[in-house]
């Protein structure tokens, strides 16, 4: 496995709850993932990122960790995790785990001890307890709705997410030492890296000032915010990078960093900090040539200043699936096919969220009683939450659970139409989304590490060259567009849709060409 593999890797996100269920309890598990590794190898990806599988009360589907060095019995055992890593390596796939350092579960032994200990104790000092009386210490709000403080006695504790997710105090040396030890534990077991949850959230302004109006809005953190993107977080990542670099084999960190600007994002990607970070600018861009082009230029421009590759992502377990985001139905599906060819032709790394290779849409009509995402309950149902992008995958067959598990059970119900979208149905179908992803991932391996150059094109068209002989053209508009001169006479390698006529490309279609 050559060095710096992460600069152009395609990383497939496995949401363990929903990928494959080996024992029929309706919940995905590690043996399920393990049994499907050959599918992932055949898809043509380089690495797998596993969402949290640690012991957890699952108040936020695993982002409330009670023990960072074990596996939740729902998902298997530590031996299953070790076997999964071994099998993946045997197939040439790397494994990235999810590290949740901003908060623990309220059932983590540290927090249980903190509640039993008095104010001012060493046990409470690992978290952010503050005196308050009847009123919380300030007006900070939880990302899941409601206030970010919960009262326990004369004190309140901070939780930027659910009350079951108390925030750690990262100025505490014990916290830093513990997480370095956790990193070592998994690196020693063979993990190739970590995705870092809420990487921009660890440090808080010690004065804990009230939020101003501008800071309360959700979305990327504005500069000067008292609990997002503080300079102090960088020291943590410098020490983690030194630790990762002390291991053989190019171990990596990818940050989940929601910040206002790409220049702020780049600060996490200095050569002595994180290797890469998710690029939410691209994900958030609407389906418009101007917006996508600006997102691409800004990402490559700002990140190259610090020597970091851009990364591209269209969907994940927290956002509405992009078939639906891009308009849904036949149009959304068509745009999603074009978006896949755009993303996979860009220089840098790419993330594929499980099921996007099947063209799965968001499930928007889940019954209230099956929804698990805390945002649903905490917003009083106003926010449907993120369950709609977490519905278990259809693998095969014509009745639930469509091969997700051995029986009919699946923790969220799958739409009946998904029988048509299963891996089995799409395999071998030349027009399927799965075939498109497989072909694109195979061809992408030839692209190397070269940068990109834009070609002159119409307003609704994105056209760029990679290396000497490859051109990607995306018609983002709805009407046919004239192909750039460079590809006329070239060889069509792959197209996201049919009906390529003469010198025009149909609307919402992308095509890859080999050119002289
Ligand atoms: C980001 C994760 O992706 C999300 O699923 C989770 O709810 C929050 N962080 C809190 O850990």
XYZ file of C-alpha atoms and ligand atoms in Angstrom:
527
model
C 0.000 0.000 0.000
C 1.803 3.149 -1.173
C 2.273 6.210 1.071
C -0.117 9.184 1.313
C -2.927 6.995 0.016
C -5.434 9.354 1.604
C -4.706 12.182 -0.843
C -6.886 10.624 -3.530
C -8.737 7.875 -1.643
C -12.409 7.040 -2.038
C -13.733 6.338 1.443
C -17.036 4.514 1.815
C -19.098 5.406 4.876
C -20.693 2.453 6.647
C -23.480 3.421 9.022
C -23.236 0.246 11.085
C -26.836 0.398 12.318
C -28.084 0.096 8.737
C -25.533 -1.658 6.545
C -25.984 -5.412 7.092
C -27.504 -7.424 9.942
C -25.999 -10.876 10.551
C -28.233 -12.101 13.392
C -31.721 -10.991 12.392
C -32.361 -8.550 15.237
C -33.066 -5.782 12.720
C -29.904 -3.843 13.596
C -26.757 -3.924 11.480
C -23.596 -5.304 13.065
C -19.868 -5.855 12.544
C -20.167 -9.489 11.350
C -22.676 -8.115 8.813
C -20.141 -5.545 7.617
C -17.463 -8.205 7.521
C -19.569 -10.482 5.335
C -20.081 -7.668 2.825
C -16.441 -6.587 2.514
C -16.093 -8.341 -0.862
C -18.951 -6.149 -2.151
C -16.978 -3.069 -1.096
C -13.793 -4.335 -2.666
C -15.656 -5.012 -5.928
C -17.220 -1.554 -5.796
C -13.696 -0.179 -6.067
C -13.313 1.930 -2.929
C -10.061 2.322 -0.962
C -11.186 2.578 2.653
C -14.204 2.193 4.905
C -15.238 4.672 7.588
C -17.370 2.992 10.265
C -19.758 5.131 12.303
C -19.405 4.554 16.083
C -19.916 0.963 17.229
C -18.709 1.373 20.837
C -20.819 0.455 23.899
C -23.423 3.170 24.152
C -26.946 3.745 25.451
C -27.562 4.939 21.857
C -29.196 8.224 22.835
C -27.650 9.587 19.616
C -27.074 6.319 17.712
C -23.597 5.724 19.096
C -22.350 9.320 19.330
C -22.817 8.927 23.087
C -19.926 6.613 23.944
C -19.842 4.796 27.290
C -16.605 2.859 26.638
C -14.146 3.906 23.945
C -12.242 0.621 23.903
C -14.940 -1.958 23.238
C -17.843 -2.886 20.953
C -21.539 -2.529 21.801
C -23.077 -6.027 22.106
C -25.711 -4.913 19.557
C -22.923 -4.724 16.998
C -20.703 -7.653 18.066
C -17.512 -8.023 20.064
C -14.009 -6.626 20.138
C -12.907 -9.824 18.387
C -15.358 -9.026 15.581
C -13.799 -5.567 15.236
C -10.289 -7.043 15.096
C -11.404 -9.652 12.545
C -13.085 -6.966 10.444
C -9.889 -4.915 10.357
C -7.851 -7.998 9.435
C -10.225 -9.113 6.677
C -10.389 -5.599 5.251
C -6.611 -5.407 5.095
C -6.467 -8.787 3.374
C -8.786 -7.368 0.696
C -6.661 -4.206 0.344
C -9.174 -1.975 2.164
C -8.306 0.373 5.027
C -10.467 0.972 8.067
C -11.226 4.388 9.567
C -12.988 4.536 12.927
C -15.134 7.316 14.361
C -13.703 9.101 17.405
C -16.081 11.156 19.556
C -13.927 13.448 21.721
C -16.216 16.435 22.340
C -18.532 14.546 24.677
C -19.040 11.155 26.297
C -22.247 9.352 27.159
C -23.850 10.241 30.485
C -23.358 6.518 31.238
C -19.572 6.752 30.792
C -17.925 5.835 34.130
C -16.332 9.290 34.304
C -19.697 11.035 34.150
C -21.303 8.624 36.611
C -18.433 9.404 39.001
C -18.800 13.128 38.353
C -22.472 13.081 39.338
C -21.632 11.242 42.560
C -18.820 13.680 43.438
C -19.204 17.186 44.904
C -18.740 20.491 43.060
C -15.069 21.353 42.733
C -13.978 17.689 42.671
C -11.445 16.122 40.310
C -14.286 13.980 38.899
C -16.346 17.021 37.889
C -13.284 18.774 36.466
C -13.237 16.383 33.483
C -16.518 17.913 32.307
C -17.882 21.434 32.134
C -19.832 21.868 35.359
C -20.663 25.435 36.372
C -22.582 27.035 39.232
C -25.920 28.408 38.224
C -28.716 28.303 40.773
C -32.138 28.455 39.176
C -30.831 29.817 35.906
C -28.329 28.126 33.605
C -24.830 29.655 33.526
C -25.451 31.240 30.110
C -27.768 31.179 27.070
C -25.967 28.534 25.013
C -28.273 26.226 23.087
C -28.052 22.553 22.208
C -27.576 21.563 18.575
C -30.542 19.253 19.047
C -32.855 21.963 20.378
C -33.412 23.377 23.880
C -30.784 24.711 26.261
C -27.243 23.336 26.345
C -27.208 22.999 30.154
C -28.765 20.480 32.527
C -28.988 21.099 36.255
C -27.807 18.426 38.713
C -27.569 20.208 42.109
C -26.195 23.696 42.625
C -24.376 23.061 39.386
C -25.274 22.630 35.719
C -23.311 20.698 33.110
C -22.786 21.657 29.494
C -23.949 19.512 26.572
C -23.762 21.048 23.123
C -25.806 18.066 21.887
C -28.284 15.929 23.899
C -28.301 15.956 27.738
C -27.028 12.359 27.464
C -23.856 13.759 25.820
C -21.974 15.821 28.445
C -19.094 17.890 27.003
C -15.584 17.120 28.211
C -13.215 19.823 29.436
C -10.284 19.729 27.016
C -8.126 21.963 29.223
C -7.937 18.984 31.597
C -4.710 16.958 31.223
C -6.470 13.724 32.183
C -8.862 14.113 29.246
C -6.009 14.659 26.811
C -4.051 11.674 28.137
C -7.115 9.428 27.982
C -7.815 10.175 24.328
C -4.199 9.661 23.321
C -4.434 6.280 24.980
C -7.668 5.504 23.103
C -5.968 6.396 19.809
C -3.112 4.037 20.650
C -5.532 1.255 21.561
C -7.137 1.245 18.106
C -3.956 2.005 16.174
C -2.422 -1.018 17.910
C -5.398 -3.094 16.746
C -4.666 -2.029 13.164
C -7.030 0.906 12.560
C -5.819 3.070 9.684
C -7.244 6.289 11.001
C -10.056 8.230 12.605
C -12.847 10.490 11.575
C -13.042 13.088 14.347
C -16.539 14.023 15.418
C -17.222 17.753 15.997
C -13.507 18.472 15.594
C -14.121 22.230 15.793
C -15.930 22.004 19.136
C -13.469 20.770 21.740
C -12.294 24.125 23.119
C -14.635 26.593 24.815
C -14.100 30.224 25.829
C -13.377 29.940 29.592
C -15.444 33.074 30.251
C -18.457 31.291 28.719
C -20.069 34.525 27.496
C -23.681 34.593 26.294
C -24.173 33.973 22.591
C -24.992 36.956 20.445
C -27.890 36.774 18.004
C -25.666 35.993 15.008
C -24.040 33.101 16.867
C -27.285 31.331 17.693
C -28.114 30.466 14.086
C -27.353 26.892 13.090
C -24.987 26.079 10.248
C -21.247 26.643 9.968
C -19.738 28.417 12.985
C -19.114 32.156 12.573
C -15.696 33.458 13.651
C -15.429 34.706 17.209
C -17.902 32.118 18.466
C -17.381 31.157 22.141
C -17.600 27.380 21.626
C -16.834 26.660 17.963
C -13.506 26.818 16.174
C -11.377 28.260 18.981
C -7.619 28.423 18.397
C -6.958 26.101 21.349
C -8.259 23.035 19.450
C -5.210 23.063 17.207
C -2.847 22.082 19.975
C -4.841 18.870 20.502
C -4.511 17.924 16.820
C -0.795 18.658 16.745
C -0.232 16.140 19.515
C -2.510 13.560 17.817
C -0.671 13.987 14.532
C 2.669 13.331 16.241
C 1.147 10.210 17.777
C -0.234 8.957 14.425
C 3.065 9.655 12.699
C 4.865 7.483 15.255
C 2.983 4.456 13.805
C 4.027 2.678 10.640
C 1.796 2.761 7.606
C 0.405 6.262 7.101
C -2.426 6.521 9.671
C -4.808 9.401 9.032
C -7.263 11.815 10.582
C -10.257 13.293 8.845
C -11.988 16.090 10.681
C -15.668 16.828 10.828
C -15.147 20.575 10.881
C -18.156 22.834 10.322
C -16.669 26.319 10.057
C -17.677 29.453 8.216
C -14.958 29.630 5.613
C -12.494 27.445 3.804
C -9.665 29.599 5.130
C -10.700 28.596 8.667
C -10.982 24.961 7.560
C -7.469 25.070 6.111
C -6.111 25.917 9.577
C -6.939 22.340 10.664
C -4.968 20.895 7.763
C -1.495 22.249 8.346
C 1.087 19.524 7.763
C 1.378 18.946 11.521
C -2.392 18.661 12.179
C -5.218 16.697 10.531
C -4.658 15.099 7.117
C -8.029 15.960 5.596
C -11.464 17.263 6.532
C -14.949 16.964 5.116
C -15.795 19.624 2.607
C -19.257 20.795 3.485
C -19.025 23.734 1.053
C -19.390 21.278 -1.822
C -22.161 19.305 -0.092
C -24.115 22.478 0.690
C -23.787 23.949 -2.814
C -27.104 23.981 -4.700
C -27.362 22.230 -8.085
C -26.105 25.216 -10.068
C -22.990 25.407 -12.229
C -21.900 28.701 -10.675
C -22.274 27.483 -7.084
C -20.569 24.142 -7.742
C -17.723 25.756 -9.630
C -17.152 28.297 -6.844
C -17.177 25.508 -4.237
C -14.633 23.531 -6.241
C -12.327 26.503 -6.873
C -12.446 27.721 -3.288
C -11.862 24.247 -1.871
C -8.850 23.495 -4.003
C -7.521 27.042 -3.685
C -7.671 27.396 0.093
C -6.604 23.844 0.907
C -3.656 23.790 -1.477
C -2.140 26.741 0.432
C -1.492 24.367 3.343
C -0.630 21.416 1.082
C -3.867 19.534 1.824
C -5.950 17.745 -0.795
C -9.581 18.708 -1.275
C -12.209 16.118 -0.343
C -15.673 15.819 -1.853
C -18.823 14.523 -0.239
C -22.449 14.569 -1.372
C -24.254 12.742 1.433
C -23.753 11.377 4.930
C -25.781 10.147 7.912
C -26.644 13.710 9.026
C -28.049 15.261 5.852
C -30.903 14.642 3.418
C -29.745 12.184 0.730
C -28.692 14.041 -2.401
C -31.153 12.361 -4.813
C -33.813 14.140 -2.750
C -31.794 17.309 -2.107
C -31.306 17.773 -5.838
C -35.061 17.760 -6.462
C -36.105 14.148 -5.883
C -37.926 11.841 -8.308
C -36.572 11.235 -11.798
C -34.852 14.628 -11.971
C -33.132 14.269 -8.607
C -31.973 10.798 -9.600
C -30.613 12.035 -12.921
C -28.784 14.895 -11.227
C -27.381 12.501 -8.627
C -25.913 10.364 -11.423
C -24.298 13.431 -12.934
C -23.077 14.577 -9.504
C -21.391 11.210 -8.948
C -19.364 11.598 -12.134
C -18.504 15.182 -11.173
C -17.362 14.237 -7.666
C -15.388 11.202 -8.752
C -13.562 13.138 -11.488
C -12.330 15.897 -9.166
C -8.791 15.806 -7.803
C -8.479 14.838 -4.118
C -10.409 12.393 -1.938
C -14.092 11.460 -2.111
C -16.634 10.039 0.326
C -19.442 7.719 -0.694
C -22.243 7.302 1.850
C -23.703 3.798 1.906
C -26.658 3.526 -0.450
C -25.758 6.471 -2.652
C -24.256 3.936 -5.053
C -27.791 2.465 -5.221
C -29.394 5.878 -5.810
C -31.409 5.658 -2.586
C -33.590 8.701 -1.888
C -34.353 10.140 1.542
C -37.270 8.321 3.208
C -39.571 11.197 4.078
C -42.643 9.341 5.357
C -41.317 7.352 8.310
C -43.991 6.974 11.010
C -43.275 9.152 14.057
C -43.107 6.173 16.400
C -40.077 4.626 14.673
C -37.987 7.800 14.579
C -34.949 7.609 16.867
C -33.034 10.793 16.129
C -33.104 13.005 19.260
C -33.672 16.112 17.107
C -37.177 14.839 16.332
C -38.300 14.595 19.967
C -36.321 17.629 21.185
C -37.844 19.862 18.520
C -41.329 18.624 19.423
C -41.548 16.984 16.009
C -40.900 20.241 14.127
C -37.619 18.856 12.757
C -38.093 15.370 11.233
C -34.487 14.562 12.150
C -31.993 12.402 10.316
C -33.625 8.967 10.319
C -34.709 9.346 6.687
C -31.138 8.952 5.430
C -30.416 6.049 7.810
C -32.897 3.439 6.567
C -31.274 -0.027 6.214
C -29.879 -0.964 2.814
C -31.717 -3.257 0.384
C -29.422 -6.062 -0.742
C -31.650 -8.661 -2.406
C -35.063 -10.306 -2.595
C -38.570 -8.995 -2.983
C -39.790 -8.651 0.595
C -38.488 -6.875 3.718
C -35.765 -6.743 4.909
C -34.549 -7.068 1.307
C -31.491 -9.041 2.376
C -30.454 -6.540 5.061
C -30.782 -9.367 7.575
C -31.864 -13.012 7.543
C -35.486 -12.114 8.385
C -38.001 -9.338 7.891
C -36.775 -7.168 10.757
C -35.181 -3.787 10.180
C -35.050 -1.049 12.819
C -36.491 1.462 10.358
C -38.996 0.237 7.758
C -37.753 0.144 4.158
C -40.024 1.489 1.393
C -41.502 -1.259 -0.823
C -39.982 0.434 -3.905
C -36.524 -0.384 -2.566
C -36.911 -3.979 -3.811
C -36.142 -2.497 -7.228
C -33.065 -0.679 -5.901
C -31.370 -3.649 -4.259
C -27.764 -4.594 -4.957
C -29.035 -7.821 -6.524
C -31.368 -5.964 -8.904
C -28.746 -3.444 -9.941
C -25.841 -5.832 -10.406
C -25.206 -6.434 -14.073
C -27.777 -3.852 -15.201
C -25.787 -1.528 -17.500
C -28.066 1.406 -16.703
C -28.100 1.086 -12.921
C -26.587 3.543 -10.456
C -24.479 0.713 -9.052
C -22.975 -0.011 -12.448
C -22.265 3.697 -12.910
C -20.392 3.873 -9.572
C -18.478 0.669 -10.284
C -17.411 1.906 -13.725
C -16.504 5.362 -12.455
C -14.477 4.013 -9.543
C -12.582 1.696 -11.883
C -11.778 4.462 -14.381
C -10.915 6.928 -11.609
C -7.940 4.794 -10.601
C -6.277 5.799 -13.890
C -6.546 9.499 -13.131
C -3.509 9.782 -10.862
C -2.827 12.801 -8.695
C -2.845 15.520 -11.341
C -4.751 18.729 -10.700
C -7.522 20.080 -12.889
C -7.871 22.847 -15.471
C -11.216 24.381 -16.395
C -12.160 24.436 -20.065
C -14.231 27.179 -21.690
C -17.906 26.143 -21.707
C -21.469 27.448 -21.584
C -22.856 29.003 -18.388
C -24.630 25.853 -17.249
C -21.710 23.558 -18.009
C -18.721 22.502 -15.925
C -15.878 21.155 -18.053
C -12.366 20.372 -16.884
C -9.310 18.471 -17.874
C -7.338 16.136 -15.609
C -3.827 15.226 -16.710
C -3.151 15.262 -20.409
C -5.900 12.983 -21.679
C -9.056 13.104 -19.552
C -11.984 15.534 -19.655
C -15.128 15.619 -17.519
C -18.142 17.602 -18.774
C -21.227 18.173 -16.636
C -24.324 19.854 -17.987
C -25.927 21.168 -14.821
C -28.734 22.865 -16.747
C -31.985 21.243 -17.878
C -31.536 21.832 -21.632
C -28.999 20.231 -23.974
C -25.674 22.094 -24.069
C -22.953 22.238 -26.682
C -19.889 20.167 -25.793
C -16.582 22.003 -25.442
C -14.356 21.834 -28.530
C -11.757 19.772 -26.646
C -13.920 16.649 -26.438
C -15.201 16.590 -30.013
C -13.428 13.720 -31.634
C -12.513 12.345 -28.204
C -13.611 8.922 -26.978
C -16.580 8.709 -24.635
C -15.525 6.694 -21.580
C -18.617 6.918 -19.418
C -21.846 8.922 -19.294
C -24.412 9.379 -16.559
C -27.344 9.310 -18.982
C -28.361 8.160 -22.437
C -28.973 10.108 -25.645
C -25.662 11.696 -26.310
C -26.385 13.206 -29.702
C -23.771 14.837 -31.934
C -22.013 17.731 -30.269
C -24.459 18.221 -27.445
C -24.862 16.835 -23.955
C -28.435 16.474 -22.579
C -29.497 18.359 -19.449
C -28.483 17.022 -16.001
C -25.918 14.714 -17.578
C -22.192 14.217 -17.088
C -19.720 12.468 -19.358
C -16.087 11.460 -19.194
C -13.911 11.517 -22.322
C -10.450 10.398 -23.299
C -8.988 13.137 -25.475
C -5.792 13.609 -27.469
C -21.785 14.750 14.277
C -22.289 13.386 13.924
O -22.079 13.158 12.555
C -23.747 13.364 14.323
O -24.397 12.214 13.829
C -23.847 13.475 15.822
O -25.202 13.576 16.188
C -23.108 14.724 16.330
N -21.846 14.910 15.712
C -22.895 14.664 17.826
O -21.903 13.727 18.146
